[in-house]
Amino acid sequence: MATVTATPADDRVGTRSTLSTVLARPEVGALIGAIAVATLFLAVAPAFRSVGNIGTILYGSSTIGIMAVAVAMLMIGGEFDLSAGVAVTTSGLAAAHTAWWFGLNVWAGVFIALLISLAIGAFNGFLLHKTGLPSFLVTLGTFFVLQGVNLAMTRLITGGVSSNSLRDLDGFDSAKAVFAADFSLGPVNVKIPVVYWVVFTVIAAVLLLRSRYGNWIFAVGGDSAAARAVGVPVVATKIALFMGVGLAAWLLGMHLLFQFNNLQSGQGIGNEFIYIIAAVIGGCLLTGGYGSVVGASVGALIFGMTQLGITYAGWNPDWFRTFLGVMLIASVLVNMFVKRKAEG
Amino acid sequence: MAALEDTRVESTDRPVLELEDIGKSYGNVNALRGVNISVRQGEVTCVLGDNGAGKSTLIKIIAGLHEYTEGTMKVGGVIRQFNSPRAAQSLGIATVYQDLALAPLMAVWRNFFLGNEVRKGPFLDIETMKRVAGEELTKMGIVIPDLDRPVGSLSGGQRQCIAIARAIYFGAKVVILDEPTAALGVKQSGVVLKYIVAARDAGLGVIFITHNPHHAYLVGNHFVILKLGRVALDAHRDELTLEQLTGEMAGGQELDELSHELSAADPGKVAPAHEVAHGGVPAPGLGDDERDGAEPGDDAPRRTE
Ligand SMILES: Nc1ncnc2c1ncn2[C@@H]1O[C@H](COP(=O)(O)OP(=O)(O)OP(=O)(O)O)[C@@H](O)[C@H]1O
Ligand SMILES: [Mg+2]
């Protein structure tokens, strides 16, 4: 190359302090929120202080966190999935109905449910690509379709609103051991979804920040035209993200099915917003291209703590949703404030 | 930059890129019609033309963002129709888009390697990527102390340099630059022009798209002027002076008219300060006789840039 004279460093740009580098991380707002919520309930709710309740709090958080991680990845990739809440129920029902109806080994039902969940995700992504409609609309459609399917298929197969018990089928015990086991860790009783949640978060975080695919996710969410122009396979990336939500829905659906032995066909509606809120509390931008799965998990933890903290504090649990709404807006404001401080 | 050296061997008299009667329509808009262009390695081919002339459309076809609707495009003598930018890249065609194609919230080094990530096993080799991105940018005279900064927080010129450095680093045969100097100051424009020369000397074919005949004439071997989607001029440097190029760009006679009109403008004059009601400034140069003759897309004389 010809020699191009290097200009001296621009002396207007100071190096950023370590503090502002730390503050610029997307999950900072969620961490501050989590500490605030924990402090509040530690102060007002004596039961919150008991070590034995940690397991309960983590369990509540994990049932949100498993989904919130996948939803956060999708949001970083610039899309929403409003069908995520009912998709959990669809997955559980798919396993229950197929295994019961055909008298299959429970594991066959579990496997069929996995295929169905991945297919729903792929379908969402494909429809998004083919129609060019916003994912908000496409998945709103899927949300209603699945809601109807859940109710109608359950009525058709069982004549009621809940799936039949699988207890007598082959493979039930081993499936329960995989999806709904628990164990003791000192004084804390740990339910298996907590482990899945942590593993899921770690895998997602590594994927997002340390793999080529993660780079593509940020790029398609930040500017999909730019990503396509430099050769990122935008459509494949987005379809994979929707399938990731499907995978998480399957995992949670299997847990719920084997934890309670049956599922209600109307379950899960409205949870999609809880997942999105957890992701937003965790620092995801609604416009895509920015966010963190660790943040989303901390967001889920805030949910878990609040849910139980309100009960432990002896407050009327009717206030739970109000509290969440306030948390959501507060954390978004904190995120904005922290980001501006860190960049300014 | 070993990748650049390799291509010298391949450089022959045969054009690396040939467009024959290329046409592109967006629905009922014929953005390009019957365009013939040859690009050789080791040469700078300048494409000039007014706003909306079809320059960006042309490069988007070559870069694989759009498919052409008429004619043929040959790369290395083989007829190609790219269905994705990846296809074009794999044949050694790299592009710097007018809108730069950078993801604003992503770090500088991530943008630099977007689509061409360096990996160590299954994971990103972040250290190497940061180092290379820093080195390549320093070569362009841009020092960004913190490569973790989001690209959106950099100046337009810095972003341009990232996009150019990236294209040159990853481009093996042909580099396309869509109006790289349009938003830059004098010094940064100079750096970009030097880079164009450097890429040419390294044996790449450079397609340089610009509004500015002065910039084009400084580095170009070969000039193509597009007008309303057609090639209005296709000339080698030997056949053309800067004055002629500028004249052809503006449409010769139109430029004379412009200088005539502006001679009445009295550049030295300072007008007394006034407040003007909305719509109180009349449209410039629209005399009664001219109003009918004004064609859309033919408004070169009134451009204010
Ligand atoms: N996606 C599109 N759909 C319809 N028409 C388009 C599209 N893109 C470009 N055009 C039209 O094609 C013509 C050529 O546009 P193009 O962007 O190639 O011009 P240009 O020479 O790059 O202009 P500029 O100097 O402003 O960048 C214009 O008339 C434009 O309106
Ligand atoms: Mg253009």
XYZ file of C-alpha atoms and ligand atoms in Angstrom:
681
model
C 0.000 0.000 0.000
C 1.141 3.533 -0.585
C 2.208 5.318 2.523
C -0.528 7.396 3.987
C 0.812 9.651 6.642
C -0.715 8.821 9.965
C -2.275 11.733 11.742
C -1.467 12.169 15.388
C -4.096 10.947 17.807
C -7.055 13.249 18.200
C -6.386 14.900 21.542
C -10.049 15.773 22.063
C -10.909 12.158 22.746
C -9.984 11.227 26.276
C -9.855 7.580 27.234
C -12.995 6.528 28.984
C -12.762 5.827 32.666
C -13.262 2.266 33.791
C -16.352 3.376 35.685
C -18.105 4.758 32.631
C -17.130 1.671 30.626
C -18.819 -0.458 33.267
C -21.831 1.846 33.414
C -22.237 1.651 29.644
C -23.093 -2.051 29.859
C -26.745 -2.666 29.015
C -27.464 -4.764 32.111
C -26.479 -2.096 34.635
C -29.992 -0.685 34.984
C -31.368 -4.142 35.752
C -28.684 -4.799 38.350
C -29.442 -1.549 40.135
C -33.146 -2.446 40.028
C -32.504 -5.947 41.370
C -30.494 -4.577 44.276
C -33.206 -2.011 45.021
C -35.990 -4.624 44.968
C -33.966 -7.047 47.084
C -33.184 -4.325 49.626
C -36.824 -3.287 49.806
C -38.134 -6.784 50.500
C -35.273 -7.680 52.820
C -36.347 -4.686 54.871
C -40.119 -5.167 54.873
C -40.609 -8.943 54.547
C -39.029 -11.122 57.253
C -39.719 -14.340 55.277
C -37.688 -12.915 52.398
C -34.635 -13.108 54.641
C -34.880 -16.857 55.188
C -32.274 -18.768 53.197
C -34.714 -21.584 52.476
C -36.852 -19.247 50.375
C -34.031 -18.560 47.950
C -34.959 -21.745 46.101
C -38.579 -20.598 45.715
C -37.547 -17.179 44.464
C -35.089 -18.651 41.973
C -37.677 -21.141 40.759
C -40.211 -18.385 40.091
C -37.537 -16.419 38.274
C -36.426 -19.383 36.182
C -39.866 -19.990 34.683
C -39.703 -16.446 33.347
C -35.967 -16.342 32.728
C -35.762 -19.313 30.352
C -38.129 -17.527 28.015
C -36.817 -14.017 28.688
C -33.345 -15.030 27.498
C -34.654 -16.281 24.151
C -36.987 -13.306 23.802
C -34.101 -10.924 24.566
C -31.983 -12.521 21.826
C -34.893 -12.056 19.427
C -35.350 -8.430 20.487
C -31.655 -7.716 20.015
C -32.181 -9.149 16.543
C -34.876 -6.508 16.072
C -38.057 -8.590 16.369
C -40.873 -9.381 18.798
C -42.702 -12.600 19.475
C -46.171 -12.096 20.918
C -46.893 -15.806 20.591
C -44.165 -16.731 23.098
C -46.591 -17.043 26.036
C -49.111 -19.403 24.460
C -46.344 -21.246 22.582
C -45.214 -22.676 25.942
C -48.662 -24.155 26.495
C -48.862 -25.349 22.894
C -45.626 -27.252 23.348
C -46.735 -28.908 26.580
C -50.132 -29.787 25.152
C -48.555 -31.179 21.977
C -46.494 -33.607 24.035
C -49.412 -34.551 26.290
C -51.982 -35.023 23.550
C -49.816 -36.966 21.097
C -48.467 -39.280 23.771
C -51.898 -39.906 25.295
C -53.899 -40.173 22.063
C -51.539 -42.593 20.354
C -50.500 -44.292 23.595
C -46.872 -43.543 22.836
C -43.867 -43.518 25.067
C -43.818 -40.110 26.748
C -40.462 -39.348 25.139
C -42.008 -39.639 21.688
C -44.477 -36.941 22.702
C -41.643 -34.820 24.064
C -39.788 -35.160 20.783
C -42.854 -34.340 18.675
C -43.435 -31.268 20.852
C -39.871 -30.148 20.168
C -40.422 -30.426 16.430
C -43.699 -28.524 16.667
C -42.151 -25.739 18.769
C -39.230 -25.301 16.387
C -41.640 -25.356 13.452
C -43.771 -22.604 15.017
C -40.654 -20.467 15.421
C -39.500 -21.163 11.881
C -42.986 -20.386 10.607
C -43.008 -17.011 12.407
C -39.647 -16.123 10.900
C -40.591 -17.343 7.461
C -43.892 -15.448 7.463
C -42.072 -12.320 8.586
C -39.663 -12.674 5.686
C -42.299 -13.521 3.073
C -44.839 -10.867 3.997
C -42.455 -8.123 5.023
C -44.928 -7.256 7.801
C -43.648 -6.182 11.218
C -43.104 -9.112 13.577
C -45.539 -7.480 16.000
C -48.365 -8.191 13.532
C -47.193 -11.575 12.305
C -46.772 -12.988 15.801
C -50.002 -11.370 16.976
C -51.624 -13.560 14.338
C -49.738 -16.639 15.525
C -50.691 -15.779 19.115
C -54.404 -15.983 18.302
C -54.018 -19.032 16.101
C -52.170 -20.952 18.831
C -54.576 -19.786 21.520
C -57.458 -21.230 19.505
C -55.584 -24.417 18.683
C -54.760 -24.985 22.357
C -58.392 -24.698 23.415
C -59.914 -26.557 20.464
C -57.479 -29.468 20.346
C -57.735 -30.001 24.092
C -61.535 -29.983 23.902
C -61.412 -32.400 20.967
C -59.047 -34.853 22.602
C -60.025 -34.731 26.260
C -63.453 -33.150 26.082
C -62.341 -30.587 28.642
C -59.883 -27.807 29.247
C -56.976 -29.745 30.688
C -54.714 -32.402 29.236
C -54.957 -35.984 30.460
C -52.480 -37.273 32.981
C -49.505 -39.088 31.436
C -48.572 -40.808 34.685
C -49.375 -44.317 33.413
C -47.482 -44.042 30.131
C -44.013 -45.452 29.504
C -41.172 -43.065 30.058
C -43.103 -40.757 32.390
C -40.753 -41.171 35.307
C -37.595 -40.600 33.312
C -39.118 -37.542 31.608
C -40.173 -36.177 34.987
C -36.656 -36.747 36.255
C -35.242 -34.727 33.376
C -37.732 -31.864 33.243
C -39.157 -31.575 36.750
C -36.592 -32.902 39.214
C -35.291 -31.050 42.224
C -32.364 -31.450 44.566
C -30.989 -29.918 47.731
C -28.041 -27.637 47.849
C -27.402 -27.155 51.552
C -30.562 -25.599 52.974
C -31.777 -24.557 49.515
C -34.117 -26.709 47.477
C -33.226 -26.219 43.811
C -35.714 -27.100 41.112
C -34.180 -28.244 37.839
C -35.451 -25.320 35.669
C -33.175 -23.062 37.709
C -30.227 -25.060 36.368
C -31.593 -24.899 32.818
C -32.106 -21.163 33.203
C -28.512 -20.560 34.271
C -27.109 -22.833 31.553
C -29.341 -21.195 28.948
C -28.206 -17.728 30.011
C -24.533 -18.645 29.849
C -24.842 -20.312 26.436
C -26.833 -17.383 25.063
C -24.381 -14.823 26.440
C -21.397 -16.632 24.932
C -23.216 -17.030 21.637
C -24.139 -13.371 21.575
C -20.815 -11.839 22.521
C -18.249 -14.396 21.460
C -19.542 -16.003 18.290
C -19.940 -14.897 14.714
C -23.644 -15.606 14.956
C -23.926 -13.158 17.864
C -22.307 -10.465 15.763
C -24.934 -11.083 13.102
C -27.755 -10.839 15.657
C -26.625 -7.382 16.762
C -26.216 -6.349 13.133
C -29.606 -7.511 11.849
C -31.258 -5.789 14.797
C -29.251 -2.587 14.449
C -29.614 -2.161 10.697
C -30.760 -5.149 8.688
C -30.135 -3.471 5.317
C -26.548 -2.740 6.315
C -26.121 -6.277 7.584
C -27.383 -7.720 4.322
C -25.129 -5.405 2.332
C -22.006 -6.764 3.980
C -23.083 -10.339 3.475
C -24.843 -11.301 6.717
C -27.571 -13.900 6.058
C -30.344 -11.770 7.552
C -33.300 -14.071 6.929
C -31.568 -17.173 8.281
C -30.417 -15.269 11.368
C -33.930 -14.072 12.160
C -35.538 -17.447 11.552
C -32.988 -19.031 13.877
C -33.848 -16.472 16.570
C -37.542 -17.315 16.348
C -36.635 -20.993 16.552
C -34.613 -20.187 19.667
C -37.794 -18.851 21.261
C -39.468 -22.095 20.162
C -36.737 -24.118 21.854
C -37.126 -22.197 25.111
C -40.928 -22.546 24.934
C -40.489 -26.289 24.550
C -38.151 -26.548 27.534
C -40.483 -24.572 29.780
C -43.552 -26.362 28.397
C -42.004 -29.745 29.244
C -41.197 -28.572 32.745
C -44.743 -27.353 33.392
C -46.235 -30.538 31.948
C -44.176 -32.894 34.098
C -44.267 -30.690 37.192
C -48.062 -30.636 37.335
C -48.813 -33.817 35.324
C -51.251 -31.885 33.149
C -51.706 -28.462 31.544
C -54.677 -26.110 31.267
C -55.432 -25.198 27.658
C -55.915 -21.505 28.462
C -52.590 -21.173 30.271
C -49.786 -18.821 29.251
C -51.787 -15.951 27.786
C -50.268 -12.626 28.742
C -46.897 -14.085 29.681
C -45.406 -12.890 26.394
C -45.466 -9.373 27.842
C -43.730 -10.511 31.007
C -40.888 -11.936 28.899
C -40.646 -8.741 26.872
C -40.687 -6.620 30.037
C -37.913 -8.719 31.583
C -35.846 -8.228 28.427
C -36.486 -4.482 28.418
C -35.642 -4.170 32.114
C -32.468 -6.049 31.197
C -31.479 -3.313 28.762
C -32.899 -4.440 25.406
C -33.972 -1.617 23.126
C -37.401 -1.985 21.528
C -35.782 -0.896 18.275
C -33.275 -3.760 18.312
C -29.506 -3.933 17.969
C -28.776 -3.475 21.650
C -29.294 -5.462 24.826
C -28.068 -8.280 26.997
C -29.251 -11.763 27.909
C -27.639 -11.521 31.332
C -29.700 -8.363 31.800
C -32.850 -10.208 30.749
C -32.095 -12.886 33.335
C -31.651 -10.236 36.007
C -34.970 -8.804 34.811
C -36.530 -12.234 35.361
C -34.975 -12.339 38.830
C -36.616 -8.997 39.628
C -39.952 -10.581 38.673
C -39.317 -13.605 40.856
C -38.334 -11.490 43.847
C -41.291 -9.152 43.451
C -43.818 -11.955 43.043
C -42.803 -13.610 46.309
C -41.715 -10.465 48.108
C -45.217 -9.019 47.887
C -46.670 -12.207 49.361
C -44.002 -12.464 52.052
C -44.508 -8.825 52.992
C -48.194 -9.561 53.501
C -49.250 -7.034 50.872
C -52.254 -7.592 48.674
C -50.908 -9.556 45.659
C -53.298 -7.638 43.437
C -50.639 -4.942 43.394
C -48.122 -7.213 41.641
C -48.812 -5.996 38.115
C -48.902 -2.357 39.178
C -45.538 -2.812 40.810
C -44.195 -4.356 37.576
C -45.466 -1.499 35.465
C -43.671 0.949 37.728
C -40.524 -1.214 37.617
C -40.634 -1.288 33.839
C -40.820 2.456 33.420
C -38.322 3.113 36.193
C -35.775 0.704 34.766
C -36.092 2.109 31.264
C -35.485 5.579 32.677
C -32.491 4.334 34.663
C -31.119 2.598 31.566
C -31.455 5.787 29.552
C -29.913 7.910 32.266
C -27.001 5.541 32.826
C -26.323 5.269 29.122
C -26.262 9.006 28.677
C -23.977 9.429 31.677
C -21.620 6.777 30.350
C -21.478 8.198 26.851
C -21.478 11.877 27.727
C -2.079 -7.162 2.897
C -1.272 -10.348 1.084
C -4.769 -10.558 -0.351
C -4.094 -7.548 -2.548
C -0.767 -8.820 -3.856
C -2.211 -12.085 -5.133
C -4.504 -10.404 -7.608
C -1.681 -8.770 -9.515
C -0.891 -12.052 -11.166
C -4.391 -12.318 -12.554
C -4.409 -8.832 -13.984
C -4.689 -9.114 -17.751
C -5.998 -6.967 -20.520
C -9.375 -8.583 -20.262
C -11.745 -6.502 -18.138
C -12.513 -8.080 -14.798
C -16.038 -6.729 -14.941
C -18.090 -6.126 -18.062
C -21.614 -4.774 -18.241
C -23.399 -5.171 -21.550
C -26.666 -3.364 -22.169
C -27.524 -3.544 -18.490
C -30.965 -2.276 -17.592
C -32.841 -2.094 -14.325
C -36.407 -1.080 -13.726
C -38.099 -0.514 -10.396
C -41.694 -1.232 -11.384
C -42.377 1.395 -14.032
C -39.242 3.438 -13.311
C -36.423 2.616 -15.714
C -33.529 3.584 -13.485
C -30.911 2.217 -15.919
C -31.106 1.566 -19.634
C -28.550 0.045 -22.013
C -25.491 0.692 -19.877
C -22.134 -0.625 -21.144
C -19.147 -0.397 -18.841
C -15.865 -2.285 -18.578
C -13.761 -2.244 -15.451
C -10.134 -3.306 -15.604
C -7.867 -4.174 -12.747
C -5.236 -1.597 -12.001
C -7.520 1.162 -13.260
C -9.868 3.643 -11.662
C -13.192 3.843 -13.431
C -15.122 6.949 -12.436
C -18.890 7.016 -12.732
C -20.314 10.504 -12.649
C -23.819 11.822 -12.876
C -26.398 14.012 -11.277
C -28.675 13.105 -8.395
C -30.973 10.324 -9.497
C -28.922 9.534 -12.604
C -28.733 5.885 -11.588
C -25.246 5.675 -10.105
C -26.289 3.936 -6.918
C -28.555 1.611 -8.857
C -25.632 0.635 -11.052
C -23.347 -0.224 -8.174
C -26.078 -2.057 -6.302
C -26.346 -4.371 -9.307
C -22.614 -5.001 -9.311
C -22.586 -5.448 -5.529
C -25.378 -8.001 -5.601
C -28.030 -5.952 -3.793
C -30.280 -5.714 -6.854
C -30.692 -8.043 -9.800
C -30.555 -6.478 -13.238
C -33.570 -6.831 -15.490
C -31.871 -6.533 -18.903
C -28.511 -7.264 -20.485
C -25.632 -9.278 -19.080
C -22.931 -8.806 -16.489
C -19.674 -10.728 -16.801
C -17.190 -11.153 -13.987
C -13.871 -12.543 -15.163
C -15.532 -13.417 -18.477
C -18.346 -15.460 -16.925
C -21.946 -14.253 -17.024
C -23.248 -13.663 -13.506
C -26.451 -12.547 -11.863
C -25.846 -12.044 -8.151
C -28.696 -12.844 -5.829
C -26.973 -11.638 -2.673
C -24.081 -9.385 -1.649
C -22.339 -12.503 -0.371
C -22.213 -13.865 -3.900
C -20.537 -10.686 -5.143
C -18.100 -10.688 -2.218
C -17.087 -14.259 -2.861
C -15.993 -13.195 -6.358
C -13.854 -10.448 -4.868
C -16.168 -7.474 -5.289
C -16.281 -5.229 -2.220
C -18.476 -2.194 -1.854
C -18.623 0.981 0.185
C -22.215 2.101 0.047
C -23.378 5.684 0.031
C -25.219 4.968 3.279
C -22.088 3.107 4.458
C -23.797 -0.066 5.620
C -22.626 0.141 9.209
C -24.692 -0.896 12.212
C -24.760 2.250 14.366
C -24.966 0.612 17.802
C -22.182 -1.886 17.190
C -18.580 -1.371 18.175
C -16.102 -0.191 15.563
C -14.198 -3.473 15.406
C -17.397 -5.530 15.176
C -18.560 -3.412 12.253
C -15.200 -3.679 10.550
C -15.377 -7.480 10.527
C -19.133 -7.834 10.124
C -19.781 -10.715 7.743
C -16.064 -11.645 7.716
C -15.480 -12.458 11.363
C -12.152 -13.973 12.363
C -12.579 -17.024 14.525
C -10.461 -19.091 16.818
C -12.259 -22.418 16.944
C -15.961 -21.672 17.316
C -15.377 -18.338 19.034
C -14.533 -14.891 17.785
C -10.874 -13.978 17.846
C -11.575 -10.607 19.400
C -7.948 -9.702 20.002
C -6.931 -10.176 16.381
C -9.983 -8.359 15.119
C -9.389 -5.345 17.338
C -5.730 -5.225 16.403
C -6.323 -5.472 12.640
C -9.171 -2.951 12.704
C -6.940 -0.533 14.635
C -4.045 -1.025 12.219
C -6.136 -0.609 9.096
C -7.759 2.556 10.412
C -4.427 3.993 11.461
C -3.208 3.422 7.915
C -6.075 5.611 6.728
C -4.998 8.318 9.117
C -7.910 7.770 11.452
C -7.082 7.171 15.070
C -9.968 5.860 17.103
C -8.594 5.331 20.582
C -11.508 3.209 21.713
C -12.504 0.565 19.173
C -15.363 -0.476 21.470
C -17.185 2.760 20.779
C -20.413 2.383 18.840
C -20.010 3.502 15.235
C -23.015 5.794 15.607
C -21.018 8.058 17.913
C -18.311 8.768 15.306
C -18.204 11.585 12.774
C -19.335 11.048 9.196
C -15.758 11.128 7.925
C -14.593 8.562 10.448
C -17.468 6.278 9.494
C -16.592 6.679 5.832
C -13.019 5.683 6.549
C -14.123 2.587 8.450
C -16.263 1.510 5.527
C -13.473 2.158 3.026
C -10.793 0.497 5.106
C -13.075 -2.493 5.463
C -13.811 -2.746 1.741
C -10.168 -2.460 0.773
C -9.102 -4.943 3.424
C -11.619 -7.542 2.267
C -11.810 -6.696 -1.438
C -9.643 -8.857 -3.626
C -10.372 -7.651 -7.168
C -12.844 -4.822 -7.425
C -13.656 -2.103 -4.916
C -16.706 0.052 -5.466
C -16.965 3.398 -3.686
C -20.304 5.213 -3.853
C -19.711 8.939 -3.338
C -17.050 8.430 -0.680
C -15.972 12.062 -0.681
C -19.419 13.648 -0.706
C -19.624 14.253 3.026
C -15.927 14.800 3.713
C -13.777 17.817 4.365
C -10.837 18.674 2.135
C -8.245 16.764 4.118
C -10.336 13.625 4.578
C -11.262 13.712 0.874
C -7.561 13.812 0.130
C -7.024 10.722 2.279
C -9.789 8.874 0.453
C -8.363 9.838 -2.926
C -4.923 8.637 -1.841
C -6.520 5.382 -0.851
C -8.120 5.042 -4.244
C -4.712 5.485 -5.846
C -3.190 3.005 -3.416
C -5.848 0.425 -4.252
C -5.233 0.963 -7.962
C -1.482 0.572 -7.520
C -2.099 -2.655 -5.671
C -3.815 -3.911 -8.828
C -7.449 -3.620 -7.846
C -10.142 -2.406 -10.167
C -11.694 0.637 -8.529
C -15.113 1.990 -9.382
C -15.339 5.503 -8.010
C -18.732 7.121 -8.014
C -18.881 10.845 -7.477
C -20.590 14.129 -8.207
C -17.308 15.915 -8.230
C -15.423 16.059 -11.561
C -12.376 17.548 -9.830
C -12.040 14.551 -7.549
C -12.701 12.193 -10.438
C -10.096 13.796 -12.654
C -7.460 13.630 -9.930
C -7.509 9.845 -9.857
C -9.532 8.473 -12.786
C -8.282 6.518 -15.795
C -11.637 6.171 -17.345
C -14.820 8.251 -17.059
C -18.437 7.302 -17.502
C -21.145 9.904 -17.188
C -24.670 8.709 -16.538
C -27.641 10.848 -17.369
C -31.203 9.771 -16.658
C -30.132 6.152 -16.549
C -28.133 6.128 -19.796
C -24.436 6.452 -20.508
C -23.959 9.985 -21.790
C -20.182 9.802 -22.068
C -17.608 7.043 -21.890
C -14.086 8.314 -22.368
C -10.513 7.560 -21.464
C -8.418 10.131 -19.683
C -6.429 10.884 -22.863
C -9.547 11.956 -24.670
C -10.689 14.461 -22.096
C -9.613 17.539 -20.142
C -10.953 18.503 -16.726
C -12.841 21.402 -18.327
C -14.489 19.077 -20.791
C -15.387 16.643 -18.022
C -16.873 19.395 -15.887
C -18.694 20.691 -18.923
C -20.096 17.280 -19.809
C -21.137 16.716 -16.213
C -23.164 19.860 -15.989
C -24.396 19.448 -19.514
C -22.095 22.052 -21.171
C -24.543 24.626 -22.323
C -26.491 24.451 -19.067
C -23.362 25.452 -17.198
C -22.940 28.504 -19.410
C -26.490 29.467 -18.616
C -25.807 29.016 -14.932
C -22.767 31.246 -14.944
C -24.751 33.787 -16.901
C -27.591 33.708 -14.368
C -25.263 33.881 -11.420
C -23.271 36.784 -12.898
C -26.184 38.943 -11.787
C -26.027 37.531 -8.273
C -23.146 39.815 -7.234
C -21.238 37.529 -4.853
C -19.637 40.414 -2.956
C -22.916 42.004 -1.961
C -24.218 41.966 1.622
C -27.975 42.320 1.868
C -29.516 44.325 4.727
C -30.980 42.118 7.467
C -34.693 41.507 7.271
C -37.343 39.256 8.645
C -39.158 37.341 5.972
C -42.642 35.908 6.259
C -43.077 32.241 5.378
C -42.836 31.814 1.611
C -41.508 35.322 1.270
C -38.344 34.254 -0.586
C -39.131 33.734 -4.281
C -37.847 30.589 -6.001
C -34.488 31.481 -7.569
C -34.040 31.672 -11.298
C -37.613 30.765 -12.193
C -38.354 33.469 -14.698
C -41.728 33.178 -16.456
C -40.132 31.902 -19.645
C -38.167 29.188 -17.843
C -40.982 27.805 -15.772
C -42.478 25.705 -18.584
C -39.167 24.394 -19.806
C -37.998 23.038 -16.437
C -37.839 19.269 -16.604
C -37.669 17.114 -13.541
C -34.241 15.556 -13.174
C -32.761 18.183 -15.447
C -32.281 20.746 -12.763
C -28.491 20.847 -12.726
C -28.082 24.577 -13.210
C -30.056 25.358 -10.077
C -28.264 23.024 -7.756
C -26.897 24.844 -4.808
C -24.275 22.364 -3.629
N -35.952 1.173 -4.687
C -36.343 2.029 -5.655
N -37.628 1.998 -6.097
C -38.035 2.841 -7.089
N -37.240 3.734 -7.683
C -35.961 3.811 -7.288
C -35.443 2.955 -6.254
N -34.138 3.239 -6.073
C -33.850 4.230 -6.940
N -34.940 4.576 -7.674
C -34.985 5.575 -8.749
O -33.985 5.282 -9.679
C -33.343 6.472 -10.119
C -31.850 6.367 -9.907
O -31.555 6.390 -8.493
P -30.090 6.242 -7.915
O -30.207 6.118 -6.446
O -29.400 5.156 -8.644
O -29.451 7.661 -8.272
P -27.997 8.230 -7.947
O -27.380 8.532 -9.260
O -27.262 7.332 -7.050
O -28.341 9.584 -7.198
P -27.550 10.318 -5.987
O -26.484 11.109 -6.618
O -28.597 11.202 -5.394
O -27.077 9.285 -5.053
C -33.991 7.619 -9.376
O -34.937 8.213 -10.220
C -34.665 6.965 -8.206
O -35.830 7.646 -7.848
Mg -26.530 7.465 -5.071
